[in-house]
């Protein structure tokens, strides 16, 4: 009897806290921000379902007479997106795997191994993110033209005009952020686990590969989602280091939908939605791991 009496006021107060004006205001603000970010995507989807003549006559914010998926079929076939999707995967997938694999090495050394200068090393990797990418375009262009590669790796016989050039730049620029996140995440892991492994005779590689890396799965999933999105959407480095149009990523396929004298923006909107779909699918598939990676360790005192 007393236990029910004690818990009843707490439950009532908890319910009152959930419906306070301040909490309602926060939710209203978050909903407004979410709609503001989703508005361009929703407008693009709406425009891609309408004929261009109709929107040209009535405007994009008018009610439609007809809705169809004809523009999606036309955008996919006219731009040759299948080839460009493959090109993007040849850049993004190795880039994400290499960035996470190499960054986890450095993060483990910084966070778990007793080595001199670990903080300086972490600061060095973090500071690399502050360097404007446009500053080193010319030096990298000259350097990649002078680095030879065998024909089976690059038909240009150099690092320039190959997928390897874009992958190398992507990994180099994303390493700093990945090291920073993984090193801080590894610091939240219980040190007693590694100490027990050391007592059992585990090597450094076993401590990294068999103990630390599995515990970092949520952080790796969150980083993998972000890295794939950034590398997938990148257009600058492919435009600079790839001269063969058949090797360009999918973001460049949208240029094929622009006419010389006329551009159907509804068709372009359909192409943009198709290009954005893979990143949305990746996020939905890894959403649980992504949220866990962002929040895990936040409650540690």
PDB file of C-alpha atoms in Angstrom:
ATOM      1  CA  UNK A   1       0.000   0.000   0.000  1.00  0.00           C
ATOM      2  CA  UNK A   2       2.704   2.456   0.967  1.00  0.00           C
ATOM      3  CA  UNK A   3       4.743   1.711  -2.105  1.00  0.00           C
ATOM      4  CA  UNK A   4       1.827   2.624  -4.384  1.00  0.00           C
ATOM      5  CA  UNK A   5       1.213   5.797  -2.419  1.00  0.00           C
ATOM      6  CA  UNK A   6       4.852   6.769  -2.705  1.00  0.00           C
ATOM      7  CA  UNK A   7       5.069   6.226  -6.432  1.00  0.00           C
ATOM      8  CA  UNK A   8       1.792   7.903  -7.383  1.00  0.00           C
ATOM      9  CA  UNK A   9       2.944  11.518  -6.777  1.00  0.00           C
ATOM     10  CA  UNK A  10       6.170  10.840  -8.685  1.00  0.00           C
ATOM     11  CA  UNK A  11       4.281   9.511 -11.687  1.00  0.00           C
ATOM     12  CA  UNK A  12       1.915  12.484 -11.617  1.00  0.00           C
ATOM     13  CA  UNK A  13       4.805  14.953 -11.445  1.00  0.00           C
ATOM     14  CA  UNK A  14       6.559  13.146 -14.288  1.00  0.00           C
ATOM     15  CA  UNK A  15       3.434  13.511 -16.390  1.00  0.00           C
ATOM     16  CA  UNK A  16       3.215  17.195 -15.534  1.00  0.00           C
ATOM     17  CA  UNK A  17       6.856  17.710 -16.567  1.00  0.00           C
ATOM     18  CA  UNK A  18       6.159  16.150 -19.931  1.00  0.00           C
ATOM     19  CA  UNK A  19       3.472  18.681 -20.812  1.00  0.00           C
ATOM     20  CA  UNK A  20       5.057  21.883 -19.545  1.00  0.00           C
ATOM     21  CA  UNK A  21       4.923  24.892 -21.900  1.00  0.00           C
ATOM     22  CA  UNK A  22       8.693  24.944 -22.089  1.00  0.00           C
ATOM     23  CA  UNK A  23       8.866  21.342 -23.258  1.00  0.00           C
ATOM     24  CA  UNK A  24       6.114  21.974 -25.789  1.00  0.00           C
ATOM     25  CA  UNK A  25       8.037  24.991 -27.047  1.00  0.00           C
ATOM     26  CA  UNK A  26      11.192  22.926 -27.469  1.00  0.00           C
ATOM     27  CA  UNK A  27       9.314  20.283 -29.464  1.00  0.00           C
ATOM     28  CA  UNK A  28       7.651  22.948 -31.596  1.00  0.00           C
ATOM     29  CA  UNK A  29      11.046  24.526 -32.292  1.00  0.00           C
ATOM     30  CA  UNK A  30      12.586  21.168 -33.234  1.00  0.00           C
ATOM     31  CA  UNK A  31       9.656  20.386 -35.530  1.00  0.00           C
ATOM     32  CA  UNK A  32      10.036  23.781 -37.203  1.00  0.00           C
ATOM     33  CA  UNK A  33      13.765  23.260 -37.749  1.00  0.00           C
ATOM     34  CA  UNK A  34      13.130  19.754 -39.128  1.00  0.00           C
ATOM     35  CA  UNK A  35      10.535  21.062 -41.572  1.00  0.00           C
ATOM     36  CA  UNK A  36      12.885  23.859 -42.644  1.00  0.00           C
ATOM     37  CA  UNK A  37      15.571  21.287 -43.499  1.00  0.00           C
ATOM     38  CA  UNK A  38      13.090  18.960 -45.208  1.00  0.00           C
ATOM     39  CA  UNK A  39      11.338  21.708 -47.199  1.00  0.00           C
ATOM     40  CA  UNK A  40      13.828  21.766 -50.138  1.00  0.00           C
ATOM     41  CA  UNK A  41      13.705  17.967 -50.455  1.00  0.00           C
ATOM     42  CA  UNK A  42       9.903  17.894 -50.271  1.00  0.00           C
ATOM     43  CA  UNK A  43       9.675  20.681 -52.860  1.00  0.00           C
ATOM     44  CA  UNK A  44      12.062  18.779 -55.161  1.00  0.00           C
ATOM     45  CA  UNK A  45       9.959  15.612 -54.845  1.00  0.00           C
ATOM     46  CA  UNK A  46       6.762  17.582 -55.501  1.00  0.00           C
ATOM     47  CA  UNK A  47       8.242  19.317 -58.540  1.00  0.00           C
ATOM     48  CA  UNK A  48       9.646  16.064 -59.948  1.00  0.00           C
ATOM     49  CA  UNK A  49       6.142  14.574 -60.074  1.00  0.00           C
ATOM     50  CA  UNK A  50       4.632  17.459 -62.107  1.00  0.00           C
ATOM     51  CA  UNK A  51       5.035  18.366 -65.796  1.00  0.00           C
ATOM     52  CA  UNK A  52       7.250  21.354 -66.438  1.00  0.00           C
ATOM     53  CA  UNK A  53       4.595  23.137 -68.517  1.00  0.00           C
ATOM     54  CA  UNK A  54       2.211  23.054 -65.584  1.00  0.00           C
ATOM     55  CA  UNK A  55       4.684  24.533 -63.095  1.00  0.00           C
ATOM     56  CA  UNK A  56       5.865  27.116 -65.635  1.00  0.00           C
ATOM     57  CA  UNK A  57       2.292  28.301 -66.050  1.00  0.00           C
ATOM     58  CA  UNK A  58       1.068  28.140 -62.448  1.00  0.00           C
ATOM     59  CA  UNK A  59       4.238  28.149 -60.350  1.00  0.00           C
ATOM     60  CA  UNK A  60       5.770  25.496 -58.128  1.00  0.00           C
ATOM     61  CA  UNK A  61       3.476  26.207 -55.161  1.00  0.00           C
ATOM     62  CA  UNK A  62       0.229  25.558 -57.034  1.00  0.00           C
ATOM     63  CA  UNK A  63      -2.020  22.500 -56.860  1.00  0.00           C
ATOM     64  CA  UNK A  64      -1.244  19.817 -59.485  1.00  0.00           C
ATOM     65  CA  UNK A  65      -3.486  18.462 -62.216  1.00  0.00           C
ATOM     66  CA  UNK A  66      -1.346  15.386 -62.926  1.00  0.00           C
ATOM     67  CA  UNK A  67       1.295  13.513 -60.961  1.00  0.00           C
ATOM     68  CA  UNK A  68       3.527  10.837 -62.489  1.00  0.00           C
ATOM     69  CA  UNK A  69       6.940   9.175 -62.211  1.00  0.00           C
ATOM     70  CA  UNK A  70       7.840   9.808 -65.870  1.00  0.00           C
ATOM     71  CA  UNK A  71      10.609  12.233 -64.978  1.00  0.00           C
ATOM     72  CA  UNK A  72      12.339   9.626 -62.799  1.00  0.00           C
ATOM     73  CA  UNK A  73      12.489   7.130 -65.633  1.00  0.00           C
ATOM     74  CA  UNK A  74      13.711   9.812 -68.030  1.00  0.00           C
ATOM     75  CA  UNK A  75      16.311  11.141 -65.575  1.00  0.00           C
ATOM     76  CA  UNK A  76      17.715   7.676 -64.915  1.00  0.00           C
ATOM     77  CA  UNK A  77      17.994   6.723 -68.585  1.00  0.00           C
ATOM     78  CA  UNK A  78      19.036  10.058 -70.120  1.00  0.00           C
ATOM     79  CA  UNK A  79      21.861  10.706 -67.644  1.00  0.00           C
ATOM     80  CA  UNK A  80      23.293   7.170 -67.673  1.00  0.00           C
ATOM     81  CA  UNK A  81      23.189   7.042 -63.873  1.00  0.00           C
ATOM     82  CA  UNK A  82      23.989   3.335 -63.601  1.00  0.00           C
ATOM     83  CA  UNK A  83      27.559   3.918 -64.747  1.00  0.00           C
ATOM     84  CA  UNK A  84      27.986   6.939 -62.492  1.00  0.00           C
ATOM     85  CA  UNK A  85      26.570   5.096 -59.483  1.00  0.00           C
ATOM     86  CA  UNK A  86      29.210   2.399 -59.977  1.00  0.00           C
ATOM     87  CA  UNK A  87      31.920   5.065 -60.220  1.00  0.00           C
ATOM     88  CA  UNK A  88      30.738   6.619 -56.966  1.00  0.00           C
ATOM     89  CA  UNK A  89      30.786   3.268 -55.159  1.00  0.00           C
ATOM     90  CA  UNK A  90      34.328   2.632 -56.423  1.00  0.00           C
ATOM     91  CA  UNK A  91      35.339   5.858 -54.657  1.00  0.00           C
ATOM     92  CA  UNK A  92      33.115   5.971 -51.575  1.00  0.00           C
ATOM     93  CA  UNK A  93      33.261   2.358 -50.361  1.00  0.00           C
ATOM     94  CA  UNK A  94      37.091   1.977 -50.371  1.00  0.00           C
ATOM     95  CA  UNK A  95      37.408   5.523 -49.042  1.00  0.00           C
ATOM     96  CA  UNK A  96      35.145   4.850 -46.054  1.00  0.00           C
ATOM     97  CA  UNK A  97      36.773   1.509 -45.235  1.00  0.00           C
ATOM     98  CA  UNK A  98      40.305   2.887 -45.481  1.00  0.00           C
ATOM     99  CA  UNK A  99      39.505   6.015 -43.476  1.00  0.00           C
ATOM    100  CA  UNK A 100      37.906   4.044 -40.639  1.00  0.00           C
ATOM    101  CA  UNK A 101      40.576   1.327 -40.638  1.00  0.00           C
ATOM    102  CA  UNK A 102      43.546   3.691 -40.587  1.00  0.00           C
ATOM    103  CA  UNK A 103      41.890   6.128 -38.182  1.00  0.00           C
ATOM    104  CA  UNK A 104      41.122   3.325 -35.729  1.00  0.00           C
ATOM    105  CA  UNK A 105      44.833   2.433 -35.695  1.00  0.00           C
ATOM    106  CA  UNK A 106      45.850   5.961 -34.768  1.00  0.00           C
ATOM    107  CA  UNK A 107      42.987   6.383 -32.308  1.00  0.00           C
ATOM    108  CA  UNK A 108      43.926   3.153 -30.514  1.00  0.00           C
ATOM    109  CA  UNK A 109      47.548   4.264 -30.227  1.00  0.00           C
ATOM    110  CA  UNK A 110      46.522   7.681 -28.924  1.00  0.00           C
ATOM    111  CA  UNK A 111      43.845   6.517 -26.504  1.00  0.00           C
ATOM    112  CA  UNK A 112      45.119   3.176 -25.238  1.00  0.00           C
ATOM    113  CA  UNK A 113      48.889   2.900 -25.641  1.00  0.00           C
ATOM    114  CA  UNK A 114      51.202   4.688 -23.275  1.00  0.00           C
ATOM    115  CA  UNK A 115      53.285   6.612 -25.788  1.00  0.00           C
ATOM    116  CA  UNK A 116      54.923  10.012 -25.695  1.00  0.00           C
ATOM    117  CA  UNK A 117      53.373  12.793 -27.683  1.00  0.00           C
ATOM    118  CA  UNK A 118      49.964  11.115 -28.024  1.00  0.00           C
ATOM    119  CA  UNK A 119      48.129  14.359 -27.271  1.00  0.00           C
ATOM    120  CA  UNK A 120      50.281  16.243 -29.784  1.00  0.00           C
ATOM    121  CA  UNK A 121      49.556  13.551 -32.380  1.00  0.00           C
ATOM    122  CA  UNK A 122      45.816  13.854 -31.747  1.00  0.00           C
ATOM    123  CA  UNK A 123      46.011  17.637 -32.036  1.00  0.00           C
ATOM    124  CA  UNK A 124      47.948  17.286 -35.305  1.00  0.00           C
ATOM    125  CA  UNK A 125      45.291  15.067 -36.863  1.00  0.00           C
ATOM    126  CA  UNK A 126      42.529  17.331 -35.596  1.00  0.00           C
ATOM    127  CA  UNK A 127      44.262  20.444 -36.931  1.00  0.00           C
ATOM    128  CA  UNK A 128      44.327  18.871 -40.387  1.00  0.00           C
ATOM    129  CA  UNK A 129      40.572  19.456 -40.604  1.00  0.00           C
ATOM    130  CA  UNK A 130      41.150  23.187 -40.283  1.00  0.00           C
ATOM    131  CA  UNK A 131      43.195  23.368 -43.501  1.00  0.00           C
ATOM    132  CA  UNK A 132      41.108  24.735 -46.384  1.00  0.00           C
ATOM    133  CA  UNK A 133      40.936  22.074 -49.058  1.00  0.00           C
ATOM    134  CA  UNK A 134      41.154  24.556 -51.915  1.00  0.00           C
ATOM    135  CA  UNK A 135      44.628  25.654 -50.770  1.00  0.00           C
ATOM    136  CA  UNK A 136      46.295  22.399 -51.834  1.00  0.00           C
ATOM    137  CA  UNK A 137      44.464  21.757 -55.105  1.00  0.00           C
ATOM    138  CA  UNK A 138      47.345  22.966 -57.294  1.00  0.00           C
ATOM    139  CA  UNK A 139      50.141  21.151 -55.388  1.00  0.00           C
ATOM    140  CA  UNK A 140      48.153  17.921 -55.388  1.00  0.00           C
ATOM    141  CA  UNK A 141      47.375  18.276 -59.097  1.00  0.00           C
ATOM    142  CA  UNK A 142      51.080  18.593 -59.895  1.00  0.00           C
ATOM    143  CA  UNK A 143      52.014  15.782 -57.496  1.00  0.00           C
ATOM    144  CA  UNK A 144      49.449  13.305 -58.803  1.00  0.00           C
ATOM    145  CA  UNK A 145      50.614  13.874 -62.376  1.00  0.00           C
ATOM    146  CA  UNK A 146      54.138  12.838 -61.319  1.00  0.00           C
ATOM    147  CA  UNK A 147      53.250   9.680 -59.350  1.00  0.00           C
ATOM    148  CA  UNK A 148      53.416   6.658 -61.704  1.00  0.00           C
ATOM    149  CA  UNK A 149      51.003   3.745 -61.442  1.00  0.00           C
ATOM    150  CA  UNK A 150      50.899   0.466 -63.366  1.00  0.00           C
ATOM    151  CA  UNK A 151      48.373   0.195 -66.173  1.00  0.00           C
ATOM    152  CA  UNK A 152      46.142  -2.225 -64.256  1.00  0.00           C
ATOM    153  CA  UNK A 153      45.651   0.463 -61.596  1.00  0.00           C
ATOM    154  CA  UNK A 154      45.328   3.483 -63.881  1.00  0.00           C
ATOM    155  CA  UNK A 155      45.007   3.652 -67.655  1.00  0.00           C
ATOM    156  CA  UNK A 156      46.655   7.090 -67.527  1.00  0.00           C
ATOM    157  CA  UNK A 157      49.768   5.450 -65.986  1.00  0.00           C
ATOM    158  CA  UNK A 158      49.744   8.140 -63.273  1.00  0.00           C
ATOM    159  CA  UNK A 159      47.773   8.771 -60.100  1.00  0.00           C
ATOM    160  CA  UNK A 160      45.979  11.585 -61.914  1.00  0.00           C
ATOM    161  CA  UNK A 161      42.768  10.635 -63.734  1.00  0.00           C
ATOM    162  CA  UNK A 162      42.215   7.576 -61.544  1.00  0.00           C
ATOM    163  CA  UNK A 163      39.884   6.628 -58.731  1.00  0.00           C
ATOM    164  CA  UNK A 164      42.917   6.203 -56.473  1.00  0.00           C
ATOM    165  CA  UNK A 165      43.583   9.943 -56.544  1.00  0.00           C
ATOM    166  CA  UNK A 166      40.099  10.804 -55.266  1.00  0.00           C
ATOM    167  CA  UNK A 167      40.178   8.008 -52.678  1.00  0.00           C
ATOM    168  CA  UNK A 168      43.573   9.165 -51.392  1.00  0.00           C
ATOM    169  CA  UNK A 169      42.387  12.757 -50.973  1.00  0.00           C
ATOM    170  CA  UNK A 170      39.137  11.710 -49.318  1.00  0.00           C
ATOM    171  CA  UNK A 171      40.938   9.468 -46.843  1.00  0.00           C
ATOM    172  CA  UNK A 172      43.559  12.102 -46.118  1.00  0.00           C
ATOM    173  CA  UNK A 173      41.039  14.816 -45.328  1.00  0.00           C
ATOM    174  CA  UNK A 174      38.625  12.618 -43.362  1.00  0.00           C
ATOM    175  CA  UNK A 175      41.285  10.908 -41.224  1.00  0.00           C
ATOM    176  CA  UNK A 176      41.537  13.810 -38.770  1.00  0.00           C
ATOM    177  CA  UNK A 177      37.850  13.846 -37.904  1.00  0.00           C
ATOM    178  CA  UNK A 178      37.701  10.045 -37.620  1.00  0.00           C
ATOM    179  CA  UNK A 179      40.746   9.919 -35.334  1.00  0.00           C
ATOM    180  CA  UNK A 180      39.312  12.636 -33.112  1.00  0.00           C
ATOM    181  CA  UNK A 181      35.950  10.878 -32.706  1.00  0.00           C
ATOM    182  CA  UNK A 182      37.344   7.361 -32.270  1.00  0.00           C
ATOM    183  CA  UNK A 183      40.062   8.413 -29.827  1.00  0.00           C
ATOM    184  CA  UNK A 184      37.552  10.157 -27.586  1.00  0.00           C
ATOM    185  CA  UNK A 185      35.189   7.199 -27.839  1.00  0.00           C
ATOM    186  CA  UNK A 186      37.927   4.721 -26.938  1.00  0.00           C
ATOM    187  CA  UNK A 187      38.762   6.754 -23.839  1.00  0.00           C
ATOM    188  CA  UNK A 188      35.267   6.015 -22.512  1.00  0.00           C
ATOM    189  CA  UNK A 189      35.809   2.241 -22.697  1.00  0.00           C
ATOM    190  CA  UNK A 190      36.679   0.538 -19.372  1.00  0.00           C
ATOM    191  CA  UNK A 191      40.428   0.246 -19.056  1.00  0.00           C
ATOM    192  CA  UNK A 192      39.963  -2.902 -16.942  1.00  0.00           C
ATOM    193  CA  UNK A 193      39.085  -4.872 -20.083  1.00  0.00           C
ATOM    194  CA  UNK A 194      42.479  -4.195 -21.665  1.00  0.00           C
ATOM    195  CA  UNK A 195      44.295  -4.747 -18.377  1.00  0.00           C
ATOM    196  CA  UNK A 196      42.697  -8.175 -18.072  1.00  0.00           C
ATOM    197  CA  UNK A 197      43.687  -8.962 -21.664  1.00  0.00           C
ATOM    198  CA  UNK A 198      47.272  -7.905 -20.995  1.00  0.00           C
ATOM    199  CA  UNK A 199      47.372 -10.181 -17.951  1.00  0.00           C
ATOM    200  CA  UNK A 200      46.134 -13.045 -20.154  1.00  0.00           C
ATOM    201  CA  UNK A 201      49.004 -12.365 -22.555  1.00  0.00           C
ATOM    202  CA  UNK A 202      47.136 -10.606 -25.365  1.00  0.00           C
ATOM    203  CA  UNK A 203      49.358  -8.869 -27.899  1.00  0.00           C
ATOM    204  CA  UNK A 204      48.841  -5.270 -28.981  1.00  0.00           C
ATOM    205  CA  UNK A 205      47.176  -6.472 -32.165  1.00  0.00           C
ATOM    206  CA  UNK A 206      44.784  -8.687 -30.171  1.00  0.00           C
ATOM    207  CA  UNK A 207      43.959  -5.774 -27.873  1.00  0.00           C
ATOM    208  CA  UNK A 208      43.120  -3.671 -30.908  1.00  0.00           C
ATOM    209  CA  UNK A 209      41.436  -6.160 -33.238  1.00  0.00           C
ATOM    210  CA  UNK A 210      39.695  -8.577 -30.895  1.00  0.00           C
ATOM    211  CA  UNK A 211      38.832  -6.336 -27.924  1.00  0.00           C
ATOM    212  CA  UNK A 212      38.769  -2.609 -28.706  1.00  0.00           C
ATOM    213  CA  UNK A 213      37.443  -2.620 -32.274  1.00  0.00           C
ATOM    214  CA  UNK A 214      34.294  -4.710 -31.531  1.00  0.00           C
ATOM    215  CA  UNK A 215      33.450  -2.354 -28.659  1.00  0.00           C
ATOM    216  CA  UNK A 216      33.718   0.598 -31.081  1.00  0.00           C
ATOM    217  CA  UNK A 217      31.079  -0.782 -33.446  1.00  0.00           C
ATOM    218  CA  UNK A 218      28.483   1.941 -32.666  1.00  0.00           C
ATOM    219  CA  UNK A 219      31.049   4.696 -33.196  1.00  0.00           C
ATOM    220  CA  UNK A 220      32.290   3.061 -36.412  1.00  0.00           C
ATOM    221  CA  UNK A 221      28.714   2.774 -37.702  1.00  0.00           C
ATOM    222  CA  UNK A 222      28.039   6.440 -36.955  1.00  0.00           C
ATOM    223  CA  UNK A 223      31.282   7.522 -38.605  1.00  0.00           C
ATOM    224  CA  UNK A 224      30.691   5.214 -41.545  1.00  0.00           C
ATOM    225  CA  UNK A 225      27.304   6.805 -42.182  1.00  0.00           C
ATOM    226  CA  UNK A 226      28.773  10.317 -42.083  1.00  0.00           C
ATOM    227  CA  UNK A 227      31.810   9.426 -44.163  1.00  0.00           C
ATOM    228  CA  UNK A 228      29.774   7.700 -46.857  1.00  0.00           C
ATOM    229  CA  UNK A 229      27.454  10.699 -47.071  1.00  0.00           C
ATOM    230  CA  UNK A 230      30.342  13.164 -47.389  1.00  0.00           C
ATOM    231  CA  UNK A 231      32.311  11.123 -49.914  1.00  0.00           C
ATOM    232  CA  UNK A 232      29.212  10.258 -51.918  1.00  0.00           C
ATOM    233  CA  UNK A 233      28.134  13.897 -52.212  1.00  0.00           C
ATOM    234  CA  UNK A 234      31.605  15.262 -52.984  1.00  0.00           C
ATOM    235  CA  UNK A 235      32.068  16.767 -56.423  1.00  0.00           C
ATOM    236  CA  UNK A 236      35.150  18.985 -56.106  1.00  0.00           C
ATOM    237  CA  UNK A 237      37.916  16.385 -55.947  1.00  0.00           C
ATOM    238  CA  UNK A 238      36.528  14.212 -58.727  1.00  0.00           C
ATOM    239  CA  UNK A 239      36.196  17.280 -60.938  1.00  0.00           C
ATOM    240  CA  UNK A 240      39.824  18.269 -60.259  1.00  0.00           C
ATOM    241  CA  UNK A 241      41.581  14.897 -60.420  1.00  0.00           C
ATOM    242  CA  UNK A 242      39.514  13.015 -63.035  1.00  0.00           C
ATOM    243  CA  UNK A 243      39.536  14.193 -66.628  1.00  0.00           C
ATOM    244  CA  UNK A 244      37.775  11.203 -68.198  1.00  0.00           C
ATOM    245  CA  UNK A 245      34.028  11.883 -68.131  1.00  0.00           C
ATOM    246  CA  UNK A 246      33.241   8.164 -67.927  1.00  0.00           C
ATOM    247  CA  UNK A 247      34.956   7.973 -64.512  1.00  0.00           C
ATOM    248  CA  UNK A 248      33.118  10.848 -62.831  1.00  0.00           C
ATOM    249  CA  UNK A 249      30.827  10.156 -59.832  1.00  0.00           C
ATOM    250  CA  UNK A 250      27.054  10.299 -59.830  1.00  0.00           C
ATOM    251  CA  UNK A 251      26.893  13.946 -58.747  1.00  0.00           C
ATOM    252  CA  UNK A 252      28.271  14.874 -62.177  1.00  0.00           C
ATOM    253  CA  UNK A 253      25.459  12.943 -63.900  1.00  0.00           C
ATOM    254  CA  UNK A 254      23.107  15.796 -63.104  1.00  0.00           C
ATOM    255  CA  UNK A 255      24.998  17.933 -65.624  1.00  0.00           C
ATOM    256  CA  UNK A 256      23.810  15.562 -68.339  1.00  0.00           C
ATOM    257  CA  UNK A 257      20.225  16.636 -67.612  1.00  0.00           C
ATOM    258  CA  UNK A 258      20.953  20.291 -68.386  1.00  0.00           C
ATOM    259  CA  UNK A 259      20.314  21.266 -71.988  1.00  0.00           C
ATOM    260  CA  UNK A 260      22.441  23.713 -73.932  1.00  0.00           C
ATOM    261  CA  UNK A 261      19.649  26.244 -74.350  1.00  0.00           C
ATOM    262  CA  UNK A 262      16.918  24.979 -72.020  1.00  0.00           C
ATOM    263  CA  UNK A 263      16.864  23.230 -68.636  1.00  0.00           C
ATOM    264  CA  UNK A 264      13.824  21.318 -67.406  1.00  0.00           C
ATOM    265  CA  UNK A 265      14.117  21.933 -63.678  1.00  0.00           C
ATOM    266  CA  UNK A 266      11.466  19.324 -62.886  1.00  0.00           C
ATOM    267  CA  UNK A 267      13.598  16.725 -64.661  1.00  0.00           C
ATOM    268  CA  UNK A 268      16.621  18.015 -62.782  1.00  0.00           C
ATOM    269  CA  UNK A 269      14.678  17.698 -59.517  1.00  0.00           C
ATOM    270  CA  UNK A 270      13.884  14.071 -60.315  1.00  0.00           C
ATOM    271  CA  UNK A 271      17.555  13.393 -60.969  1.00  0.00           C
ATOM    272  CA  UNK A 272      18.515  15.064 -57.697  1.00  0.00           C
ATOM    273  CA  UNK A 273      16.073  12.892 -55.763  1.00  0.00           C
ATOM    274  CA  UNK A 274      17.492   9.750 -57.396  1.00  0.00           C
ATOM    275  CA  UNK A 275      21.031  10.824 -56.515  1.00  0.00           C
ATOM    276  CA  UNK A 276      20.021  11.496 -52.894  1.00  0.00           C
ATOM    277  CA  UNK A 277      18.269   8.142 -52.407  1.00  0.00           C
ATOM    278  CA  UNK A 278      21.377   6.002 -51.609  1.00  0.00           C
ATOM    279  CA  UNK A 279      22.456   8.248 -48.726  1.00  0.00           C
ATOM    280  CA  UNK A 280      18.921   8.195 -47.308  1.00  0.00           C
ATOM    281  CA  UNK A 281      18.832   4.390 -47.557  1.00  0.00           C
ATOM    282  CA  UNK A 282      22.233   4.060 -45.857  1.00  0.00           C
ATOM    283  CA  UNK A 283      21.095   6.301 -43.016  1.00  0.00           C
ATOM    284  CA  UNK A 284      17.838   4.367 -42.554  1.00  0.00           C
ATOM    285  CA  UNK A 285      19.692   1.045 -42.478  1.00  0.00           C
ATOM    286  CA  UNK A 286      22.268   2.299 -39.947  1.00  0.00           C
ATOM    287  CA  UNK A 287      19.989   4.654 -38.040  1.00  0.00           C
ATOM    288  CA  UNK A 288      19.987   2.597 -34.843  1.00  0.00           C
ATOM    289  CA  UNK A 289      23.774   2.259 -34.836  1.00  0.00           C
ATOM    290  CA  UNK A 290      24.189   5.902 -35.843  1.00  0.00           C
ATOM    291  CA  UNK A 291      22.155   7.196 -32.893  1.00  0.00           C
ATOM    292  CA  UNK A 292      23.861   4.766 -30.524  1.00  0.00           C
ATOM    293  CA  UNK A 293      27.259   5.952 -31.696  1.00  0.00           C
ATOM    294  CA  UNK A 294      26.337   9.580 -31.046  1.00  0.00           C
ATOM    295  CA  UNK A 295      24.904   8.992 -27.576  1.00  0.00           C
ATOM    296  CA  UNK A 296      27.019   6.155 -26.182  1.00  0.00           C
ATOM    297  CA  UNK A 297      29.255   7.419 -23.426  1.00  0.00           C
ATOM    298  CA  UNK A 298      27.291  10.626 -22.920  1.00  0.00           C
ATOM    299  CA  UNK A 299      26.083   9.453 -19.505  1.00  0.00           C
ATOM    300  CA  UNK A 300      29.519   8.656 -18.138  1.00  0.00           C
ATOM    301  CA  UNK A 301      30.577  10.858 -15.300  1.00  0.00           C
TER     302      UNK A 301
END
